[in-house]
Structure formats: structure tokens, C-alpha cells
Short mmCIF file of C-alpha atoms in Angstrom, two decimals:
data_model
loop_
_atom_site.label_atom_id
_atom_site.label_comp_id
_atom_site.label_asym_id
_atom_site.label_seq_id
_atom_site.Cartn_x
_atom_site.Cartn_y
_atom_site.Cartn_z
CA MET M 70 170.35 209.49 101.26
CA THR M 71 171.82 212.99 100.23
CA LEU M 72 170.75 216.19 101.93
CA LEU M 73 172.14 219.65 101.60
CA ILE M 74 171.52 222.33 104.35
CA ARG M 75 172.10 225.32 102.56
CA GLY M 76 172.48 228.99 103.08
CA GLY M 77 172.58 229.08 107.07
CA ARG M 78 174.90 230.39 109.60
CA LEU M 79 177.27 227.11 110.72
CA ILE M 80 178.39 227.37 114.54
CA ASP M 81 180.46 224.33 115.38
CA PRO M 82 182.63 225.05 118.18
CA SER M 83 184.56 221.46 117.69
CA GLN M 84 186.03 223.41 114.43
CA GLU M 85 185.61 226.88 115.68
CA ILE M 86 183.61 227.70 112.74
CA ASP M 87 181.07 230.57 112.85
CA ALA M 88 180.29 231.39 109.31
CA ALA M 89 178.04 231.07 106.25
CA PHE M 90 178.61 227.42 105.11
CA ASP M 91 176.59 224.86 103.62
CA VAL M 92 176.40 221.08 105.03
CA LEU M 93 176.18 218.20 102.83
CA ILE M 94 175.22 215.13 104.09
CA ALA M 95 175.56 211.70 102.31
CA ASP M 96 175.26 207.78 103.49
CA GLY M 97 174.62 209.01 106.91
CA VAL M 98 177.74 211.08 107.45
CA VAL M 99 179.06 214.69 106.81
CA ALA M 100 180.61 214.71 103.35
CA ALA M 101 181.54 218.37 102.89
CA ILE M 102 181.21 221.84 104.53
CA GLY M 103 181.75 224.80 102.26
CA GLU M 104 180.70 227.84 100.95
CA ARG M 105 177.72 227.59 97.97
CA LEU M 106 177.90 223.60 97.49
CA GLU M 107 176.02 222.36 94.63
CA PRO M 108 173.60 219.59 95.50
CA PRO M 109 174.22 216.23 94.02
CA ALA M 110 171.73 215.01 91.52
CA GLY M 111 168.81 213.70 93.59
CA ALA M 112 169.64 215.16 96.94
CA GLU M 113 167.19 216.96 99.00
CA VAL M 114 167.93 220.73 100.09
CA VAL M 115 166.84 222.34 103.02
CA GLU M 116 166.92 226.16 103.02
CA ALA M 117 168.28 227.45 105.84
CA ALA M 118 168.71 231.04 105.34
CA GLY M 119 168.54 233.24 108.44
CA ARG M 120 169.01 230.16 110.65
CA VAL M 121 171.62 229.01 112.65
CA VAL M 122 173.26 225.33 111.80
CA THR M 123 174.74 223.43 114.68
CA PRO M 124 175.72 219.92 115.49
CA GLY M 125 172.83 217.97 116.67
CA LEU M 126 172.16 218.94 120.37
CA ILE M 127 172.53 216.19 123.10
CA ASP M 128 170.72 216.22 126.50
CA MET M 129 172.57 213.81 128.42
CA HIS M 130 170.07 213.83 131.63
CA VAL M 131 166.67 212.62 130.92
CA HIS M 132 164.36 210.23 132.13
CA LEU M 133 162.06 208.43 129.62
CA ARG M 134 160.37 206.22 132.20
CA GLU M 135 159.88 203.22 129.71
CA PRO M 136 160.01 200.42 130.70
CA GLY M 137 157.68 200.47 133.67
CA GLN M 138 156.08 204.10 133.92
CA GLU M 139 154.66 204.55 130.63
CA TYR M 140 151.77 206.67 132.15
CA LYS M 141 154.57 209.41 132.91
CA GLU M 142 156.33 208.88 129.52
CA THR M 143 157.39 206.45 126.85
CA ILE M 144 160.78 206.33 124.76
CA ARG M 145 158.23 207.36 121.84
CA THR M 146 156.71 210.26 123.42
CA GLY M 147 160.18 211.34 125.23
CA THR M 148 162.05 211.30 121.92
CA MET M 149 159.41 213.29 120.08
CA ALA M 150 160.04 215.73 123.01
CA ALA M 151 163.31 215.78 122.03
CA ALA M 152 162.89 216.62 118.33
CA ALA M 153 160.63 219.22 119.00
CA GLY M 154 163.09 220.76 121.80
CA GLY M 155 165.85 220.54 118.86
CA PHE M 156 167.65 217.48 120.44
CA THR M 157 168.80 214.69 118.13
CA ALA M 158 170.07 212.41 121.14
CA VAL M 159 169.30 211.89 124.72
CA ALA M 160 170.76 210.14 127.15
CA CYS M 161 168.15 208.18 129.52
CA MET M 162 168.73 207.60 132.93
CA ALA M 163 168.61 204.11 134.89
CA ASN M 164 165.65 204.65 137.47
CA THR M 165 163.10 202.59 135.09
CA LYS M 166 160.99 199.81 136.25
CA PRO M 167 162.77 197.22 135.64
CA VAL M 168 165.90 199.25 136.74
CA ASN M 169 168.32 199.51 133.66
CA ASP M 170 170.83 197.14 135.55
CA GLU M 171 171.36 194.38 132.97
CA ARG M 172 171.74 193.80 129.24
CA SER M 173 168.14 193.12 128.44
CA VAL M 174 167.02 196.46 129.69
CA THR M 175 169.51 198.18 127.65
CA GLU M 176 168.86 196.40 124.29
CA PHE M 177 165.33 197.01 124.93
CA ILE M 178 165.81 200.99 125.24
CA VAL M 179 168.12 201.09 122.27
CA ALA M 180 165.51 198.96 120.17
CA GLU M 181 162.51 201.07 121.16
CA ALA M 182 164.41 204.09 120.34
CA ALA M 183 165.49 202.86 116.99
CA ARG M 184 161.69 201.49 116.12
CA HIS M 185 160.77 205.24 116.61
CA GLY M 186 163.51 206.98 115.27
CA PHE M 187 162.64 210.90 116.50
CA ALA M 188 166.02 210.97 118.49
CA ARG M 189 169.22 208.89 119.31
CA VAL M 190 168.93 207.38 122.58
CA HIS M 191 172.05 206.32 124.60
CA PRO M 192 171.15 204.58 127.72
CA ILE M 193 172.83 205.32 131.11
CA GLY M 194 173.04 202.01 132.93
CA ALA M 195 172.65 201.81 136.82
CA VAL M 196 175.85 201.47 138.94
CA SER M 197 174.35 199.04 141.27
CA LYS M 198 171.79 196.34 141.09
CA GLY M 199 168.49 197.70 141.26
CA LEU M 200 169.88 200.91 142.40
CA ALA M 201 170.29 199.37 145.79
CA GLY M 202 173.86 200.80 146.29
CA ASP M 203 174.94 197.31 147.68
CA GLU M 204 176.67 195.51 144.54
CA LEU M 205 178.19 196.63 141.32
CA ALA M 206 175.80 196.05 138.18
CA GLU M 207 177.12 193.99 135.16
CA ILE M 208 178.50 197.30 133.37
CA GLY M 209 180.44 195.34 130.81
CA GLU M 210 177.27 193.79 129.86
CA MET M 211 175.60 197.03 129.52
CA VAL M 212 178.38 198.70 127.53
CA GLY M 213 178.19 195.83 124.97
CA ALA M 214 174.73 196.59 124.86
CA GLY M 215 175.08 200.09 124.18
CA ALA M 216 175.05 201.87 127.58
CA VAL M 217 177.57 205.22 127.69
CA GLY M 218 177.75 206.06 131.45
CA PHE M 219 176.48 204.96 134.61
CA SER M 220 174.69 206.33 137.52
CA ASP M 221 172.22 205.65 140.06
CA ASP M 222 170.73 209.21 139.47
CA GLY M 223 167.82 209.64 141.64
CA LYS M 224 169.71 208.65 144.35
CA PRO M 225 173.23 208.84 145.06
CA VAL M 226 175.93 206.10 145.35
CA ARG M 227 176.14 206.27 148.92
CA HIS M 228 179.00 203.72 149.81
CA PRO M 229 182.38 205.03 149.12
CA GLY M 230 183.75 201.43 148.34
CA LEU M 231 181.15 200.62 145.67
CA MET M 232 181.86 204.43 144.20
CA LEU M 233 185.77 203.48 143.93
CA ARG M 234 185.20 200.00 142.45
CA ALA M 235 182.91 201.77 139.97
CA LEU M 236 185.43 204.30 139.29
CA GLN M 237 187.89 201.83 138.75
CA TYR M 238 185.98 199.03 136.82
CA SER M 239 184.63 201.77 134.22
CA GLN M 240 188.07 202.50 133.17
CA HIS M 241 188.16 199.20 131.62
CA PHE M 242 185.42 200.67 128.99
CA GLY M 243 186.07 204.57 128.77
CA VAL M 244 182.92 205.41 130.27
CA PRO M 245 182.20 207.89 133.36
CA ILE M 246 180.40 207.58 136.11
CA ILE M 247 177.65 210.11 136.75
CA GLN M 248 176.61 210.77 140.35
CA HIS M 249 173.47 212.06 142.01
CA ALA M 250 175.14 213.89 144.79
CA GLN M 251 173.55 214.21 147.87
CA ASP M 252 174.30 213.06 151.39
CA MET M 253 170.97 211.26 152.44
CA GLU M 254 171.81 211.73 156.22
CA LEU M 255 172.09 215.43 155.78
CA SER M 256 169.18 216.20 153.48
CA GLY M 257 166.99 213.97 155.58
CA ASP M 258 163.30 214.73 154.61
CA GLY M 259 164.01 218.13 153.25
CA VAL M 260 161.84 219.13 150.31
CA MET M 261 163.72 222.47 149.34
CA HIS M 262 166.78 224.49 149.74
CA GLU M 263 167.73 225.17 153.39
CA GLY M 264 167.79 228.65 154.00
CA VAL M 265 166.16 232.00 154.54
CA TRP M 266 162.98 230.95 152.36
CA SER M 267 162.81 227.43 153.80
CA THR M 268 162.58 229.06 157.44
CA ARG M 269 159.96 231.39 156.55
CA LEU M 270 157.76 228.96 154.44
CA GLY M 271 158.18 226.26 157.37
CA LEU M 272 159.25 223.50 154.95
CA PRO M 273 161.97 221.11 155.87
CA GLY M 274 165.47 222.15 153.95
CA ILE M 275 168.13 220.49 151.93
CA PRO M 276 171.43 222.07 152.76
CA GLY M 277 173.79 222.87 149.78
CA LEU M 278 176.29 220.81 152.29
CA ALA M 279 174.62 217.44 151.30
CA GLU M 280 175.91 218.02 147.58
CA ASP M 281 179.32 219.20 148.33
CA LEU M 282 179.87 216.84 150.98
CA ASN M 283 179.11 213.85 148.47
CA VAL M 284 181.27 215.58 145.70
CA ALA M 285 184.36 216.24 147.99
CA ARG M 286 184.27 212.47 148.91
CA ASP M 287 183.84 211.27 145.47
CA LEU M 288 186.64 213.49 144.42
CA LEU M 289 189.18 211.73 146.76
CA LEU M 290 187.87 208.58 145.27
CA LEU M 291 188.65 209.90 142.11
CA GLU M 292 192.18 210.84 142.81
CA GLU M 293 192.76 207.41 144.36
CA SER M 294 191.45 205.53 141.53
CA GLY M 295 191.63 207.21 138.39
CA GLY M 296 188.67 206.79 135.95
CA ARG M 297 186.03 209.66 134.89
CA TYR M 298 183.63 211.22 137.28
CA HIS M 299 180.73 213.48 136.28
CA VAL M 300 178.55 215.30 138.61
CA ALA M 301 174.87 215.76 137.32
CA HIS M 302 172.46 218.42 138.01
CA LEU M 303 175.25 220.59 140.23
CA SER M 304 173.58 223.31 141.89
CA THR M 305 176.04 224.83 144.48
CA ALA M 306 178.84 227.28 144.29
CA ARG M 307 180.87 225.57 146.73
CA CYS M 308 180.42 221.98 144.83
CA LEU M 309 181.31 224.01 141.55
CA GLU M 310 184.46 225.38 143.04
CA LEU M 311 185.29 221.63 144.26
CA VAL M 312 184.95 220.75 140.57
CA ARG M 313 187.13 223.30 139.61
CA GLN M 314 189.89 222.71 141.60
CA ALA M 315 189.91 218.86 140.77
CA LYS M 316 190.30 219.84 136.87
CA HIS M 317 192.95 222.05 138.09
CA ARG M 318 194.67 219.00 139.53
CA GLY M 319 194.23 217.02 136.45
CA LEU M 320 191.21 214.96 137.65
CA ALA M 321 189.15 213.84 134.96
CA ALA M 322 185.89 215.66 136.54
CA THR M 323 183.02 217.02 134.82
CA CYS M 324 179.78 218.62 135.68
CA GLU M 325 176.54 220.00 134.30
CA VAL M 326 173.93 222.04 135.20
CA SER M 327 170.16 222.53 134.66
CA PRO M 328 168.31 225.62 133.25
CA HIS M 329 166.06 226.02 136.12
CA HIS M 330 169.19 226.07 138.55
CA LEU M 331 170.92 228.99 136.24
CA LEU M 332 167.45 230.90 136.11
CA LEU M 333 165.47 230.39 139.54
CA THR M 334 166.19 230.37 143.11
CA ASP M 335 164.27 229.39 146.17
CA ARG M 336 162.83 232.28 146.58
CA ALA M 337 160.54 231.16 143.72
CA VAL M 338 158.80 228.75 145.93
CA ALA M 339 157.49 231.56 147.96
CA GLU M 340 156.48 233.51 145.02
CA GLY M 341 155.07 230.69 143.33
CA GLU M 342 152.89 229.84 146.31
CA PHE M 343 154.09 226.70 146.72
CA SER M 344 153.52 225.20 143.23
CA THR M 345 154.78 221.88 143.04
CA HIS M 346 156.39 222.79 139.65
CA LEU M 347 159.44 224.31 141.63
CA LYS M 348 160.18 221.12 143.54
CA MET M 349 163.38 219.50 142.23
CA ASN M 350 166.29 217.60 143.39
CA PRO M 351 168.55 219.28 143.81
CA PRO M 352 166.31 222.02 145.06
CA LEU M 353 166.44 225.59 143.65
CA ARG M 354 169.37 227.17 145.57
CA ALA M 355 170.08 230.74 146.77
CA GLU M 356 170.93 233.52 144.52
CA SER M 357 174.88 233.43 145.40
CA ASP M 358 174.99 230.01 144.32
CA ARG M 359 172.84 230.68 140.81
CA GLN M 360 175.39 233.57 140.33
CA ALA M 361 178.09 230.91 140.82
CA LEU M 362 176.92 228.56 138.29
CA LEU M 363 176.35 231.76 135.77
CA ALA M 364 180.03 232.54 136.51
CA GLY M 365 180.78 228.86 135.52
CA LEU M 366 179.41 228.78 132.33
CA ALA M 367 181.43 231.96 131.27
CA ASP M 368 184.75 230.52 132.53
CA GLY M 369 184.44 227.03 131.19
CA SER M 370 184.37 225.34 134.80
CA VAL M 371 180.72 224.03 133.82
CA ASP M 372 181.02 221.44 131.17
CA VAL M 373 177.28 220.98 129.94
CA ILE M 374 173.66 221.99 130.31
CA ALA M 375 171.45 219.28 130.71
CA SER M 376 167.43 219.35 131.33
CA ASP M 377 167.09 216.61 133.93
CA HIS M 378 163.76 216.08 132.02
CA ALA M 379 161.80 214.19 134.66
CA PRO M 380 158.15 213.47 133.53
CA HIS M 381 155.48 212.86 136.35
CA HIS M 382 151.66 212.27 136.03
CA VAL M 383 149.61 215.48 136.97
CA ASP M 384 148.11 213.69 139.71
CA GLU M 385 151.32 213.17 141.05
CA LYS M 386 152.42 217.04 140.95
CA ASP M 387 148.67 218.14 141.93
CA GLN M 388 149.54 217.60 145.89
CA GLN M 389 150.66 219.53 148.93
CA PHE M 390 154.53 220.59 148.08
CA SER M 391 155.96 218.46 150.54
CA ALA M 392 153.96 215.29 149.48
CA ALA M 393 154.74 216.01 145.59
CA PRO M 394 157.68 213.94 143.64
CA PHE M 395 160.54 215.82 142.94
CA GLY M 396 161.31 216.70 139.08
CA ILE M 397 160.16 219.00 136.23
CA VAL M 398 160.36 218.66 132.31
CA GLY M 399 162.90 220.35 130.14
CA LEU M 400 163.01 218.84 126.85
CA GLU M 401 161.15 221.24 125.38
CA THR M 402 162.08 224.31 127.20
CA THR M 403 165.90 223.98 127.29
CA VAL M 404 166.91 225.54 124.13
CA SER M 405 164.58 228.48 124.25
CA LEU M 406 165.54 229.35 127.75
CA VAL M 407 169.37 229.10 126.90
CA LEU M 408 168.91 231.42 124.11
CA ASP M 409 166.72 234.21 125.55
CA ARG M 410 167.88 234.20 128.96
CA LEU M 411 171.72 233.17 128.91
CA VAL M 412 172.45 234.33 124.92
CA GLY M 413 170.33 237.05 124.35
CA PRO M 414 171.59 239.30 127.40
CA GLY M 415 175.12 238.16 126.62
CA LEU M 416 175.97 236.03 129.69
CA ILE M 417 177.22 233.56 127.27
CA SER M 418 178.15 233.53 123.51
CA LEU M 419 176.13 231.74 121.05
CA SER M 420 178.98 229.47 120.21
CA ARG M 421 179.37 228.67 123.90
CA ALA M 422 175.90 227.91 124.18
CA VAL M 423 176.04 225.31 121.41
CA GLU M 424 179.28 223.71 123.15
CA LEU M 425 177.63 223.60 126.38
CA LEU M 426 174.60 221.52 124.35
CA SER M 427 176.61 219.17 121.87
CA CYS M 428 180.18 219.16 121.62
CA ALA M 429 180.83 218.86 125.41
CA PRO M 430 178.11 216.13 126.14
CA ALA M 431 179.34 214.43 123.20
CA ARG M 432 182.90 214.69 124.66
CA VAL M 433 181.69 213.71 128.25
CA LEU M 434 179.97 210.56 126.87
CA GLY M 435 182.44 209.56 124.34
CA LEU M 436 179.99 209.92 121.57
CA PRO M 437 181.30 210.47 117.76
CA THR M 438 178.60 213.26 117.38
CA GLY M 439 178.66 217.03 118.61
CA THR M 440 180.61 218.19 115.45
CA LEU M 441 180.27 218.17 112.10
CA LYS M 442 183.72 217.32 111.02
CA VAL M 443 183.82 215.67 107.56
CA GLY M 444 183.10 212.20 108.33
CA ALA M 445 181.02 212.39 111.64
CA PRO M 446 177.39 211.42 111.95
CA GLY M 447 175.12 214.02 110.08
CA ASP M 448 173.14 214.89 113.12
CA VAL M 449 172.10 218.65 112.93
CA THR M 450 170.16 221.17 114.54
CA LEU M 451 168.60 224.45 113.13
CA LEU M 452 167.78 227.42 115.43
CA ASP M 453 165.85 230.43 114.35
CA LEU M 454 167.10 232.87 116.86
CA GLU M 455 164.19 235.30 116.24
CA GLN M 456 161.14 233.19 116.55
CA ALA M 457 159.05 234.35 119.84
CA ILE M 458 157.66 231.95 121.60
CA THR M 459 155.33 231.54 124.86
CA VAL M 460 155.83 228.41 126.53
CA ASP M 461 152.51 226.53 126.66
CA PRO M 462 152.96 222.84 128.35
CA SER M 463 149.58 221.72 126.76
CA ARG M 464 150.99 221.43 123.49
CA PHE M 465 154.02 219.58 124.90
CA ARG M 466 155.02 216.57 123.00
CA SER M 467 156.17 215.16 125.88
CA LYS M 468 153.25 213.58 128.27
CA GLY M 469 154.88 215.71 131.22
CA ARG M 470 153.21 219.03 131.80
CA ASN M 471 155.06 219.61 134.93
CA THR M 472 157.23 222.95 134.43
CA PRO M 473 157.58 226.22 135.99
CA PHE M 474 158.04 228.01 132.83
CA GLY M 475 154.57 227.74 131.80
CA GLY M 476 153.78 231.22 130.02
CA TRP M 477 157.23 232.80 129.82
CA THR M 478 157.67 234.40 126.52
CA LEU M 479 161.17 233.90 124.98
CA ARG M 480 163.18 234.85 121.92
CA GLY M 481 164.81 232.00 119.91
CA ALA M 482 163.71 228.41 119.14
CA PRO M 483 164.66 225.09 117.48
CA ALA M 484 163.56 225.19 113.83
CA GLY M 485 164.39 221.49 113.15
CA THR M 486 166.59 218.38 113.51
CA VAL M 487 168.31 216.07 111.16
CA ILE M 488 169.74 212.58 112.12
CA GLY M 489 172.18 210.93 109.88
CA GLY M 490 171.07 213.01 107.19
CA ARG M 491 167.41 212.07 107.72
CA PRO M 492 165.06 215.54 108.76
CA ILE M 493 162.97 214.47 111.29
CA ARG M 494 159.27 215.45 110.91
CA LEU M 495 156.68 215.16 113.55
CA ALA M 496 153.09 215.01 112.55
#
């Protein structure tokens, strides 16, 4: 199949391009970029005038729930949500049932994603068998089946010896270890950020120190072992400073932040009258933390924006705040939130936003995508910067409706995706 995307504004930070270029994709890869390319005979033409053309966006932190919790999400609904949200690829966490800690589960996820074809799916394998934190999972076997990183996300890798071995062993395969940073003793039974608002509301808190302490330990282990270390959904100012300093020391440390930690604080729990759609882990932090994360976006300390898409059934969230599970959905809100609340007011440039959502996650996970260089996979996202939307969870493709952004009016939205030169069309 040959596809010409014509007349758009191409933004590709991997090539420092921001110009009116056409993109020609043939046999699944980028064949040419340039001005006023002529479509080859038989080529399909996508008119992109007035739209931004970027390398396919990648959400490197989602929970697809399948196998085992299909009532929350399936690979089909999750990848449809990804396509609707402008993502051509997602990386899915290992806390499925059974846990993705062996080759057969990884192979199932890859095959199921290929069967539906709405987005590429890159499995993240478990660091430890059963997420139990005792014994290293079969990392090599899972890499052979398609895993691109390893994490016990949902839980931290608590034992320092296991983290050390994971960092050492993963070097044989060139894959990152992704940490859900949380000292469980310090966080205890907390349900929101420990601070003035948890005190006023009478809810047990999770101190920022619980995240900071875990990352500080891991960075020492990284310095000892080598390897690649990535902090998932980083949420505190001090944790970001630790990662920043590690980078300056030359360590292979990276981090991601989620839109909700960039746009909301713990005050929202009070203003939201204990809405469980404001309960996530790590929790919404203080305004000083939020400001530090925004500064990290601008100065390059933050590598990636990822949604931490975590769908739950409505009945699970329809409980008291303290009893409801952690997590919100994000695949279908992230791009518009970034465009409206970060790019719109000038906190980051549009090119930086594309880097955070495409080039950088590809780099962290070692993917060949995240670029539109000639010869790269023909994965493309189209953006409409002028389209105004109102977030309506009832229209989500995801089975999850658990978002704190329902009713928000945003300017800027995904306008389409292309995978390997194939336009994705949702019924």
C-alpha cells in the first residue's frame, strides 16, 4: 500500500523539522518527505491541510487489563481508545491475570493486538514472577516474544537485591527497568498525598518521601550496576531533582509524568468532594510539586508524558474514597490536555510536546518508531490544533469512564492515526 499525506505542517523533533512537508509511505515505511510530492500511481492520498503531522504518538504506560480483567478493558477496546486518542502505539503493563511474567502471556498480548490492529502494542514484562518481588522473571524469554521493558508496576520492586539483579541482567537485552517508586512502609494505607489537605479531610496520606526514598535507593543501585532505569509516573519535586542529578552524573536514568500530576493537585480531592476519579497512585501532589514537574518539562529533565491509563469498572469506583481502587483512564484525554493546557498557554512548545509523546518514549523503549526519517515505520498522528472538544466519558472507546476531566472544554485534538502506512478507521 502507498499513502501520501499531503499539505500538512510536519513536526518531527527527531529531525528538527517544523515545515510544510508531504509524507510518502510505501510498503509500510517512510519513502520520502518533501515539498509537493507527487502521489505515485494507485496511491491513497490523505489531505492534511490545516493539520499537524507528527511521528506516531506512543503512550508508554497503559493498563490493558487483558488477560484476566476483560470486564475493565480488553486489548481491543484499549487499542481503539489509543487510536481515538491519537496514539499509534502503547506499552502495556504486566499486572494482568495471569501476570505477564512468561513468554506465553507476552505472545498472547502481541497476537491479540495484531488481530485487532488499531494500535501497536508493546508488552512490558514483569520484573519478578507473579509480581511477588521474590524471584526474577524470565526476562530473556519475554524479550524474545516481544517485551520491550520490565516493571512490577502497581507495585514497587521492594527488594534491593532483586532490583540490582534486574538492572544487571536486563543489560544483556538492552531494555529498561521501569519502577513504580513507592516505599510501602512509608505509604502504609494512605489514599491521598500527605499534606495539609489530607489533614483537613481526615484521610491517611502517602508522603512524597515514599517515592523519593525508593528512587534514591534505585539510583544508587543503578550507579553500582549500570543498566537503564526509568521512573514511572514521577510525581514529586525532590524525585525529579534526584533524576536530574543522576542524568548529570551520566547515569541512564529517565522518567515520565502523567497529565493529572501536571494539571491537578491534592486540593482537587477536597474541591471534588471526594470523587474517586481523583484517587490515583502516586496521588495528586502539592502545588510546589506540580510547578516543579512543569519546570522539568521545559528544561528537559522530564523525558516522557504518559497517561498511566488505568480503567476500572464503574462499580469499583462507586465506593467511599478510601475503599475505591487507585487509577484513572487517560488514553482519550492526554493529547487534548497537553495541547490545551501545556502548549496553549506556552508552557512548552508544540515541538516539545511531540517529543514528549513520540520521539522520547520510542527512545526510552528502544523502538524504531517516534521518527519520520526515510526508512522508519510509517506511523503518523494527525492533530487539529483548532478543534474544540468537551471531554465526555460516555463517548470513550475505552470501557473505563474513570476520569477527573469529564466536562472539561479543550482546544486541540487528535485527527487521525496511520500505522505502517495504513489509516486507522474506527467504526
